[in-house]
Coordinates of C-alpha atoms and ligand atoms in Angstrom, one line a residue:
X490 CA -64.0 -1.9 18.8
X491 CA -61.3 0.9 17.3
X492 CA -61.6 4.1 17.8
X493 CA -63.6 5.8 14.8
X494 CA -64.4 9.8 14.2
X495 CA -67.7 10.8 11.7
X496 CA -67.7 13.2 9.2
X497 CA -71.7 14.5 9.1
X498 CA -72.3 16.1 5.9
X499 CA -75.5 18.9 6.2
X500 CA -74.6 21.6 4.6
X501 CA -77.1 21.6 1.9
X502 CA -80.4 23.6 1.0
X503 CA -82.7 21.0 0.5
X504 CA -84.3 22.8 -1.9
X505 CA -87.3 20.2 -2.4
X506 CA -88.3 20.4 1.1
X507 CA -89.8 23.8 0.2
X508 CA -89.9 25.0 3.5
X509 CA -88.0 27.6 5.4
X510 CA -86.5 25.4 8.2
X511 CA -83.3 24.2 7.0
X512 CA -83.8 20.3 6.2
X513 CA -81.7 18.4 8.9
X514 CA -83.9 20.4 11.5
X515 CA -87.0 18.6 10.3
X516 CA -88.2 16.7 12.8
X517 CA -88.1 13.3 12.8
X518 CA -90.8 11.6 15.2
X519 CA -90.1 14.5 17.8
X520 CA -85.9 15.1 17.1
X521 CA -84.9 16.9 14.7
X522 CA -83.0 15.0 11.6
X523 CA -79.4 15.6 12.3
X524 CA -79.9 14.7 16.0
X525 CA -80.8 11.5 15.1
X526 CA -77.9 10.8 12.7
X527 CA -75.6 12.3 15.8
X528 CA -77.0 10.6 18.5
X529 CA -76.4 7.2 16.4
X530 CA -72.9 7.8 15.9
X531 CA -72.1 8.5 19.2
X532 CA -74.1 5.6 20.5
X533 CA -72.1 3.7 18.1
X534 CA -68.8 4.8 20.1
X535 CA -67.7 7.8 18.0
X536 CA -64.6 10.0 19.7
X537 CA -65.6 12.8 17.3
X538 CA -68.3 13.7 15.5
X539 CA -67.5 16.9 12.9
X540 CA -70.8 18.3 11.5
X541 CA -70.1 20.3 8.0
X542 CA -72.7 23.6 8.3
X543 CA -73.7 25.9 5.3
X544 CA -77.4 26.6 4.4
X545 CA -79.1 27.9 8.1
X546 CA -76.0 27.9 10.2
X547 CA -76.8 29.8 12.3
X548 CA -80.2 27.4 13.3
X549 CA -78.3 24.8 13.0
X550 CA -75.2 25.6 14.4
X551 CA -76.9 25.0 18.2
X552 CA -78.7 21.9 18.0
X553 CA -75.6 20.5 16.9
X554 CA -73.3 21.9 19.8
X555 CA -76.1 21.1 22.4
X556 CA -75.5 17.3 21.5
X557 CA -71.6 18.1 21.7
X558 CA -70.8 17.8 17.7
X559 CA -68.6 20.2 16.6
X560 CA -69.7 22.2 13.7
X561 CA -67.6 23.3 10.4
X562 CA -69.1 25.9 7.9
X563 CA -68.9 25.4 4.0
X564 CA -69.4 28.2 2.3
X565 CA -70.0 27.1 -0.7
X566 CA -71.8 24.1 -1.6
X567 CA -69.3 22.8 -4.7
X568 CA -70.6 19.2 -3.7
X569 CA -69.7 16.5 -1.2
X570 CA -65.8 16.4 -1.1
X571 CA -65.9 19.8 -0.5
X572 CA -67.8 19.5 2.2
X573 CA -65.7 16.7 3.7
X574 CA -62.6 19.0 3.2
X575 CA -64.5 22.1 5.0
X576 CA -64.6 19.2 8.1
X577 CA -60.7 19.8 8.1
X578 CA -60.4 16.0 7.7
X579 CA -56.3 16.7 8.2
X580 CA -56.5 17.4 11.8
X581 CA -58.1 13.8 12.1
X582 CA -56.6 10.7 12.8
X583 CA -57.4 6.7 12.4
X584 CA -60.7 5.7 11.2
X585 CA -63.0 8.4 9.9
X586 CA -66.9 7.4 9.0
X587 CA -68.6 9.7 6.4
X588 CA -72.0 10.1 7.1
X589 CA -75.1 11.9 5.8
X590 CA -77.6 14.5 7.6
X591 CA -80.3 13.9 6.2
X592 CA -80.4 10.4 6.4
X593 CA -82.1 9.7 9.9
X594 CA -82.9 6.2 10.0
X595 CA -79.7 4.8 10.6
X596 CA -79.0 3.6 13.9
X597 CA -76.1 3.1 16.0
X598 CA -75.9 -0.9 15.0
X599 CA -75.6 -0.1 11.4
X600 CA -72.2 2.4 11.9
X601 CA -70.8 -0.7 14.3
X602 CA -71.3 -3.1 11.5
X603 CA -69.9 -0.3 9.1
X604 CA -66.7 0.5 10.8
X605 CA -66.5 -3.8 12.0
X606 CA -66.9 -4.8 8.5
X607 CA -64.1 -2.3 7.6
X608 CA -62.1 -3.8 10.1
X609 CA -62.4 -7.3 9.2
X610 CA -61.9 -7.0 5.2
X611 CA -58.5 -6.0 3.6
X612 CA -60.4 -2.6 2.1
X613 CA -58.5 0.7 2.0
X614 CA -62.1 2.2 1.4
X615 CA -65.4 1.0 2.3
X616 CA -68.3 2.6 0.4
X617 CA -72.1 1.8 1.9
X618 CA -73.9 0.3 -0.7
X619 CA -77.6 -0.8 -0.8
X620 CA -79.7 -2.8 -3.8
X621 CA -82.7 -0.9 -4.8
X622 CA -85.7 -1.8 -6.4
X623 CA -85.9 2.3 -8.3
X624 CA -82.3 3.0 -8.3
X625 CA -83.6 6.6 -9.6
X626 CA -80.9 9.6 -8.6
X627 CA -78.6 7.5 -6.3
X628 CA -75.3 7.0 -7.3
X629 CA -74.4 3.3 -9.2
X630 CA -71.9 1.0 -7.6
X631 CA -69.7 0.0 -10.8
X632 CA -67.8 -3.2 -10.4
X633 CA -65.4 -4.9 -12.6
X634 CA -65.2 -8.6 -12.2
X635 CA -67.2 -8.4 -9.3
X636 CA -64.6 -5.7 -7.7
X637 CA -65.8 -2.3 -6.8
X638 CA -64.2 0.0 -9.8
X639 CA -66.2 3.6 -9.6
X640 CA -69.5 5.4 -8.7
X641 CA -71.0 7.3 -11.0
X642 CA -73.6 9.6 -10.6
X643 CA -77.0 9.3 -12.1
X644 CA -76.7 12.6 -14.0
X645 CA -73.3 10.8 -15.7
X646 CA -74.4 7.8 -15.7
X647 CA -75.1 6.3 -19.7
X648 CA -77.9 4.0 -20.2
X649 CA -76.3 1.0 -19.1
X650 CA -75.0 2.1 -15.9
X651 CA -78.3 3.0 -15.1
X652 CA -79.4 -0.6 -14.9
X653 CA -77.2 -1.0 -11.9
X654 CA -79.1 -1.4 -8.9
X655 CA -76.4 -1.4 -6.0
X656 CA -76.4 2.3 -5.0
X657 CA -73.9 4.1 -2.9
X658 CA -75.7 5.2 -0.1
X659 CA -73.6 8.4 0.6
X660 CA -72.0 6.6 3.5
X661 CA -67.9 5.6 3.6
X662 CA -65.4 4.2 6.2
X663 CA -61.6 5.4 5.4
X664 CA -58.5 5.9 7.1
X665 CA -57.8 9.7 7.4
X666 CA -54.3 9.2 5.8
X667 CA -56.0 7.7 2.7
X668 CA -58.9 10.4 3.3
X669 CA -56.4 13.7 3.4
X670 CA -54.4 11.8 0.1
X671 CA -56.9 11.7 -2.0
X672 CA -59.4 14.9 -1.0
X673 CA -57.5 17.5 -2.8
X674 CA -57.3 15.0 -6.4
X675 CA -61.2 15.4 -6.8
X676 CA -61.8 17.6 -9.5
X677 CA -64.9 18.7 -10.9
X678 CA -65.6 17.8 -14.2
X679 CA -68.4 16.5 -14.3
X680 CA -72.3 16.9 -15.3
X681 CA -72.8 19.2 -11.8
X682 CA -69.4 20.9 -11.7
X683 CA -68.9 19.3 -8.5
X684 CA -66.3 18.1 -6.1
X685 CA -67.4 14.7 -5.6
X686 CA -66.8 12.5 -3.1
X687 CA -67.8 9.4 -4.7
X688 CA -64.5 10.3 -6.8
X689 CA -62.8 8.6 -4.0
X690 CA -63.2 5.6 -5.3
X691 CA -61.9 5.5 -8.6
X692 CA -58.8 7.3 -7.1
X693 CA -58.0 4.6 -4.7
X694 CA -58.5 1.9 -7.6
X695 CA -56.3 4.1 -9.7
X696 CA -53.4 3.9 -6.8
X697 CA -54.3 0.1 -7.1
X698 CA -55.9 0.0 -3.4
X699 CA -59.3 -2.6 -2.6
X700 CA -62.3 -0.6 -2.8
X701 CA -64.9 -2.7 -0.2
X702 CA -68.6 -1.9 -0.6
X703 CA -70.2 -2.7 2.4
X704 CA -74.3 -3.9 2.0
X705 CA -76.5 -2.0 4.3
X706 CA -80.9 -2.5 4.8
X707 CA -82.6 0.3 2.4
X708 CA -83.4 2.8 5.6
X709 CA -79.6 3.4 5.7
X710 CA -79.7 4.7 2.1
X711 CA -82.9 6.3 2.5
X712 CA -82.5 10.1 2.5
X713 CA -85.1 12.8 3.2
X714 CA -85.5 15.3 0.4
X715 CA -89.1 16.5 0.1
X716 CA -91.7 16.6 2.8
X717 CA -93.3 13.0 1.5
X718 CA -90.0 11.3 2.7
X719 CA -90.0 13.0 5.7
X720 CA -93.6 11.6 7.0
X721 CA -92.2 8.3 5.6
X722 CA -89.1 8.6 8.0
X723 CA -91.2 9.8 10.8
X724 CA -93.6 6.3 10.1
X725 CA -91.1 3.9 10.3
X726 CA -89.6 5.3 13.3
X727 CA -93.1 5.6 15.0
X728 CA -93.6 1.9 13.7
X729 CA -89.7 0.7 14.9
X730 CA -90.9 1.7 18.7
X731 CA -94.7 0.0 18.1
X732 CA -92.9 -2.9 17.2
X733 CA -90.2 -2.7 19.6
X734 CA -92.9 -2.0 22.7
X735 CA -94.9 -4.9 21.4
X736 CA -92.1 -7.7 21.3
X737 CA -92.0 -6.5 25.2
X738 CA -96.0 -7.3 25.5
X739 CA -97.7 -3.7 25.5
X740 CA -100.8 -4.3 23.7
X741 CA -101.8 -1.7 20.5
X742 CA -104.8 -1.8 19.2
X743 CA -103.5 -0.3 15.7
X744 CA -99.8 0.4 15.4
X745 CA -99.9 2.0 12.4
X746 CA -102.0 4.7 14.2
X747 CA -99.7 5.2 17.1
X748 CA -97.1 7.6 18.1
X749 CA -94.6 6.6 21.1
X750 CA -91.2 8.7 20.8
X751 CA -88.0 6.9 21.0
X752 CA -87.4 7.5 24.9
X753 CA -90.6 6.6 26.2
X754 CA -91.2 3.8 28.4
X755 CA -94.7 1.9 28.8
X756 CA -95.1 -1.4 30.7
X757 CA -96.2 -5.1 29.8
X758 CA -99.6 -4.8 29.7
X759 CA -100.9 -2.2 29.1
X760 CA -103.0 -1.2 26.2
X761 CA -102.9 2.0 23.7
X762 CA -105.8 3.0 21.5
X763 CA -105.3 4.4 18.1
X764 CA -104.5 7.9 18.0
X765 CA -102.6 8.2 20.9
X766 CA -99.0 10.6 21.1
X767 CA -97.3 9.9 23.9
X768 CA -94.0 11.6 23.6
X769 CA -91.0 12.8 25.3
X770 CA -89.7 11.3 28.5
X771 CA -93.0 9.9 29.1
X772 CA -93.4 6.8 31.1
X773 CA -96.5 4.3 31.5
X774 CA -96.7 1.6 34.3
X775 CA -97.7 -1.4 33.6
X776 CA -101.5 -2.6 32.8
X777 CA -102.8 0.8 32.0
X778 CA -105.2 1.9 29.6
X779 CA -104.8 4.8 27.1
X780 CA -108.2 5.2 25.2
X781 CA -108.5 6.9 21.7
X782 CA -107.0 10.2 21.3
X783 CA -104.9 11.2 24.1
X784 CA -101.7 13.3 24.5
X785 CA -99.2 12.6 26.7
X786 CA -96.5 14.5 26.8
X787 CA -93.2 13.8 29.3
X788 CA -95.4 12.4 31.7
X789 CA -95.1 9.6 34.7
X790 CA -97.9 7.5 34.7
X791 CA -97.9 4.2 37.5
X792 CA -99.4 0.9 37.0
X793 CA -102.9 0.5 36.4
X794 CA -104.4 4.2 35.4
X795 CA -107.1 4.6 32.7
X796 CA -106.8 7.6 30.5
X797 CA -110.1 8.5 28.7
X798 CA -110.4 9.4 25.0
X799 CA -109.5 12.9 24.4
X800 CA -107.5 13.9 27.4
X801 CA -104.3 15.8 27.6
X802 CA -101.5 15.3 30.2
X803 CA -98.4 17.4 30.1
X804 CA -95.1 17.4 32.3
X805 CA -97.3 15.9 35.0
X806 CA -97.3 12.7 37.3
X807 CA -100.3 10.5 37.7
X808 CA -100.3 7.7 40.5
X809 CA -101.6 4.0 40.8
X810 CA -105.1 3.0 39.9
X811 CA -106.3 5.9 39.0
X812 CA -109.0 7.5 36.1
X813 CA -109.2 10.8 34.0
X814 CA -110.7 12.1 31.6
X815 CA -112.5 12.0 29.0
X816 CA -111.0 15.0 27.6
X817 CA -108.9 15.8 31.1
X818 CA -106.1 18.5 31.0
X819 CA -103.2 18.0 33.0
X820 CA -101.0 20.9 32.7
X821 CA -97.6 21.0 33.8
X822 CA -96.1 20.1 37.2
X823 CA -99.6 18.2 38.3
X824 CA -99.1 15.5 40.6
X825 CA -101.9 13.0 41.6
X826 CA -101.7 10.7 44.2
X827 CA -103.1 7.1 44.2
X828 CA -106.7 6.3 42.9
X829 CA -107.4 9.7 42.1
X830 CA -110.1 10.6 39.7
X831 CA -110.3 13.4 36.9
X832 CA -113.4 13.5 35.2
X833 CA -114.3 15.4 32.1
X834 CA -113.6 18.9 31.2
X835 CA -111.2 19.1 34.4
X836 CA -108.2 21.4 34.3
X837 CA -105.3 20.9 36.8
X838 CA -102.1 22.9 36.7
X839 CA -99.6 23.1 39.3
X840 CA -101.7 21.3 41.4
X841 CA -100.8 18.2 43.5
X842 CA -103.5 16.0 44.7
X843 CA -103.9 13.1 47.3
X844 CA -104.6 10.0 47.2
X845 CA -108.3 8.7 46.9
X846 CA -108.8 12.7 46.2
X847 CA -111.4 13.3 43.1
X848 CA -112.7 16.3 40.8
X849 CA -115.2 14.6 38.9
X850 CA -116.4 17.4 36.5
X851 CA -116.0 20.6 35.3
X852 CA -113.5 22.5 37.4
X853 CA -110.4 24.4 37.1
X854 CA -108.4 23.5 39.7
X855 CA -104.4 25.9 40.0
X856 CA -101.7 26.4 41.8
X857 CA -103.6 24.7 44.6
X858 CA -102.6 21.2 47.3
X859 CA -105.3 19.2 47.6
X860 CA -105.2 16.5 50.4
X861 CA -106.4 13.0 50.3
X862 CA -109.8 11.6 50.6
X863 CA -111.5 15.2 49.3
X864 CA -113.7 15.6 46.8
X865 CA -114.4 18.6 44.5
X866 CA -117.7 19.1 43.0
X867 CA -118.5 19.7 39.6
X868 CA -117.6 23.3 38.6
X869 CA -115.8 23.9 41.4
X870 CA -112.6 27.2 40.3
X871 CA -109.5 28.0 42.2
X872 CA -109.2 32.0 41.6
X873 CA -105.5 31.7 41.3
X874 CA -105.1 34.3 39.0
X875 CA -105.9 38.3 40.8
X876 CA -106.0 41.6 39.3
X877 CA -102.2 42.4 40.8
X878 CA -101.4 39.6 37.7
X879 CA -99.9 38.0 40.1
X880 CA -101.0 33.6 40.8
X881 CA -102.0 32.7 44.5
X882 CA -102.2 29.2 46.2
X883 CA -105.3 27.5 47.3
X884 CA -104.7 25.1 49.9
X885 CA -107.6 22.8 50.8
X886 CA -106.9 19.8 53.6
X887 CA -107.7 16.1 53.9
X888 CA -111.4 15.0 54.1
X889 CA -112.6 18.5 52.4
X890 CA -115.9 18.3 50.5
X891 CA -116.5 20.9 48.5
X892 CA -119.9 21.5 47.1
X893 CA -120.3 21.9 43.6
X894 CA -120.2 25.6 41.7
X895 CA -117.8 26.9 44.6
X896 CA -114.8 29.4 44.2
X897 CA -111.8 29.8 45.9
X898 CA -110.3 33.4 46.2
X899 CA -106.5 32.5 46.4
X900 CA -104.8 33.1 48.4
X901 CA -107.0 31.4 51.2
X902 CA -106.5 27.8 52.9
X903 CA -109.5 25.1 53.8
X904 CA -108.5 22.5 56.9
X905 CA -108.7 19.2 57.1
X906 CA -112.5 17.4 56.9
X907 CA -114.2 20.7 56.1
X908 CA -117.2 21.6 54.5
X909 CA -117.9 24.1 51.8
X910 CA -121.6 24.7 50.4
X911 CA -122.5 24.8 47.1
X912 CA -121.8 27.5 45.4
X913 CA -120.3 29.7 47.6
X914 CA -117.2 32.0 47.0
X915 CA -114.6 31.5 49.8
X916 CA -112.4 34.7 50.6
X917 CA -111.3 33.8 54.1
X918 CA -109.6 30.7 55.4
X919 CA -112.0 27.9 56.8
X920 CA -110.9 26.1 59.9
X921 CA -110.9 22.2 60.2
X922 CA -113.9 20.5 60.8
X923 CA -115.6 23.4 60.0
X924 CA -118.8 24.2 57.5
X925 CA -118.4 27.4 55.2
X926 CA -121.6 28.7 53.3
X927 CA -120.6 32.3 51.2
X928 CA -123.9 32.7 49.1
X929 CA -126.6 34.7 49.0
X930 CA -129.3 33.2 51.0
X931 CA -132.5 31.8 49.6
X932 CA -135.8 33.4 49.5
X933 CA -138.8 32.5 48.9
X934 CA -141.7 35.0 47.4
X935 CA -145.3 33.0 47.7
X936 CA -147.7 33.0 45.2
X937 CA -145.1 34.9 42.5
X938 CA -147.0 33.5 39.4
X939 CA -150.7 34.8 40.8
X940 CA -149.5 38.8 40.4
X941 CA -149.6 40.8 37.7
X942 CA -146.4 39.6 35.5
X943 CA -143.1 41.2 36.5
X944 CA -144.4 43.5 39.0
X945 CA -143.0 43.6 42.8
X946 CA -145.0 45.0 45.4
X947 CA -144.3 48.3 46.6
X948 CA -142.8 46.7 50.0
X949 CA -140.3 44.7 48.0
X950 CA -139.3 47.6 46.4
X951 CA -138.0 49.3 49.4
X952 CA -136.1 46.3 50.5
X953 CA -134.0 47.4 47.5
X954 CA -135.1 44.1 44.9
Ligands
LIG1258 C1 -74.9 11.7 -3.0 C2 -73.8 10.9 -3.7 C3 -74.6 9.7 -4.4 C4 -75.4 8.9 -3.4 C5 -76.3 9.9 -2.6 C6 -77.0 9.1 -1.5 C7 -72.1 12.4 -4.4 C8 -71.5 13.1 -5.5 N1 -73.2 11.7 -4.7 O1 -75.7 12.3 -4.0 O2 -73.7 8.9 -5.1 O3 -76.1 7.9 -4.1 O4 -75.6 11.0 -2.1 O5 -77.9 9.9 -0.8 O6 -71.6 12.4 -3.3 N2 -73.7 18.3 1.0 C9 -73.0 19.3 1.6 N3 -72.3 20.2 0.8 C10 -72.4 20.1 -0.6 C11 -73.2 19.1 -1.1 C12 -73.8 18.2 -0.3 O7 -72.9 19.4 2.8 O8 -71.7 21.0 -1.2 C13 -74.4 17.4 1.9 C14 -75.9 17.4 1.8 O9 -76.5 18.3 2.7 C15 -76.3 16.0 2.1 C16 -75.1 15.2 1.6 O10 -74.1 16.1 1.5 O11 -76.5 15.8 3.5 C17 -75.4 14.6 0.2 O12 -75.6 15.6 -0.7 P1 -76.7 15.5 -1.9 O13 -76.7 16.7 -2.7 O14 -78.0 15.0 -1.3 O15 -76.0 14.4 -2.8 P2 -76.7 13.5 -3.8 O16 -76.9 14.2 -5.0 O17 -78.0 12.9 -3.2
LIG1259 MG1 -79.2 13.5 -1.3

């Protein structure tokens, strides 16, 4: 495979977007636009890839360098040549790939095939091209004898040409010599007063050079200009990884009504309910279970956990065989150990738990180690957070039962195969093996209901009730 550069054209306003975020920083199923168009051309082997900057810069100016392109301002937008000509296209060399920003369902195959296809023919210039159903505003592929002649835009275009349905997709493959020859004959008379790069064409016919037009599927020429296009381009990439996790036997209930980002990973299988996100470097284990309604975001999850409808797991690791939820929050760094069980309305954060270890309902349960084999009871709060705004650790043992309605007033520590009462409110450390009771003890008045209503005898008064 030769060496190729890309040329990414995002300069402009995307006016129809209506929205204050430039348009390639829309995101598109959980990256924004242009990283997708990058990330594609440097899968595909690109050395180089210039990125041509005008409307939002300076927002997009750092996603861009993060994923190493190197950005080019335009500070004008006078149309698509000009924008190739900001990229400085004459410090470049060999083959250069044009490419749109806001065109983010390309993938790194189709840029291969692109700059292979070049390769192959005899073409100075490869255009993409694409046949539509609704040509509408794309650009027509004109062809003389069946030889590419021109493009013409859709605002020149007469009556005729707008019967054409092969559109130029805004994509091109061209040696930079050819490139820097013919950049600086575009001229801009036409219906837009714009430079335009489709003018390339025509040149190179002119100089009596093969124009090639290369046919690509309809997502390469689908561009994103209004928020409608965008939820279509974030659909079919959902649907690309629903159908890309099924062909490796994960089972989903309703694909169209599932949202699994690019990166994640899920095992044979296993089985996701509709309404499920599971998103960023998430992975799922094999022969799991993801009811209705979770979120799961960059999260380990091992072979065979249930996650009940409703929960919500963040930057956390769950281990083997084990059940949370419904509606369980795991906040970041959790970490459960094997055959654990979270049960409903149970908050974790920062909070690692062992193995066989449960918290069954109700209980807020931070910045706390847990051993294995314990079991909280229902309503059971580590007091993490104290008055100094400062977070303390609770550290219970191995064995611990903890009676249900208890609090822990970090920082404090609980040894192994203790026992804490029902609601009591441990300040002080327990020792192992030991039995903690921190409530107020029981009492019981006889005959309560027989007395005049309300009143306390004069003896319980003095007691202080
Ligand atoms: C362009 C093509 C058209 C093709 C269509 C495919 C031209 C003249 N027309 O039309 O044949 O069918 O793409 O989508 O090239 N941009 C800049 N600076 C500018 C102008 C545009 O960076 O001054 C960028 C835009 O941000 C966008 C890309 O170039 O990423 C295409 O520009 P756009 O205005 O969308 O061109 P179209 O009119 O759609
Ligand atoms: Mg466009």
């Amino acid at each position: 495979m030769s060496e190729f550069s890309t040329i990414i054209l995002a300069a402009g306003k995307g006016t129809r977007m209506n929205s204050p975020l430039p348009k390639v920083l829309h995101p598109v199923a959980g990256w924004p636009m242009i990283r997708r168009v990058i990330e594609g051309a440097k899968q595909a082997g690109s050395k180089e890839n210039r990125v041509v900057l005008g409307f939002g810069e300076q927002l997009v100016r750092p996603v861009v360098e993060g994923l190493g392109g190197v950005c080019f301002r335009q500070q004008n937008q006078w149309g698509t040549a000009d924008a190739v000509r900001a990229a400085q296209p004459e410090s470049l060399e060999g083959l250069v790939v044009i490419l749109n920003g806001d065109h983010p369902l390309i993938e790194a195959a189709d840029i291969q095939g692109f700059v292979e296809s070049f390769l192959k023919g005899s073409a100075a210039l490869a255009v993409v091209s694409c046949e539509l159903k609704k040509p509408a505003h794309y650009g027509r592929i004109v062809r003389h004898k069946d030889r590419v002649q021109a493009i013409v835009e859709a605002k020149d275009a007469s009556h005729e040409t707008l019967k054409i349905r092969e559109v130029n997709t805004g994509l091109y493959v061209v040696r930079a010599e050819l490139l820097n020859e013919l950049l600086p004959q575009i001229q801009s008379h036409n219906a837009q007063n714009e430079f335009y790069l489709t003018d390339l064409v025509s040149l190179a016919v002119q100089k009596g050079l093969e124009v090639e037009a290369i046919k690509a599927r309809p997502e390469v020429a689908f561009g994103v200009n209004s928020q409608s296009e965008l939820a279509k381009a974030t659909q079919k990439v959902f649907r690309r990884k629903a159908e890309a996790l099924m062909a490796e036997g994960v089972i989903l209930i309703d694909p169209s009504q599932t949202y699994i980002e690019d990166q994640v990973e899920v095992g044979s299988g296993s089985v996701i309910y509709p309404g499920a996100f599971i998103l960023g470097q998430s992975r799922i284990g094999r022969f799991c279970v993801l009811e209705p309604n979770v979120f799961v975001q960059s999260t380990e999850i091992a072979d065979s956990v249930r996650v009940k409808a409703g929960s919500y797991l963040e930057d956390s690791k769950v281990g083997e065989s084990s059940q949370l939820g419904p509606y369980a929050h795991l906040r970041p760094q959790s970490e459960l150990g094997k055959q654990t069980k979270i049960g409903n309305f149970v908050e974790l954060k920062k909070t690692k738990m062992g193995d066989r270890s449960q918290a069954s309902h109700l209980a807020y349960l931070g910045d706390s180690e847990i051993g294995e084999d314990t079991n909280i009871g229902c309503g059971v709060i580590t007091c993490n957070y104290a008055v100094d705004k400062k977070k303390y650790k609770t550290k219970i043992g191995r064995g611990v039962f903890v009676g249900s309605d208890s609090q822990f007033i970090a920082p404090v520590e609980i040894g192994d195969g203790a026992v804490i009462g029902s609601g009591s409110t441990i300040t002080k450390d327990v020792p192992a093996g030991a039995l903690a009771v921190a409530r107020g003890r029981q009492r019981n008045i006889e005959d309560y209901k027989s007395r005049p209503s309300g009143a306390s005898t004069s003896a319980e008064k003095k007691k202080g009730d």
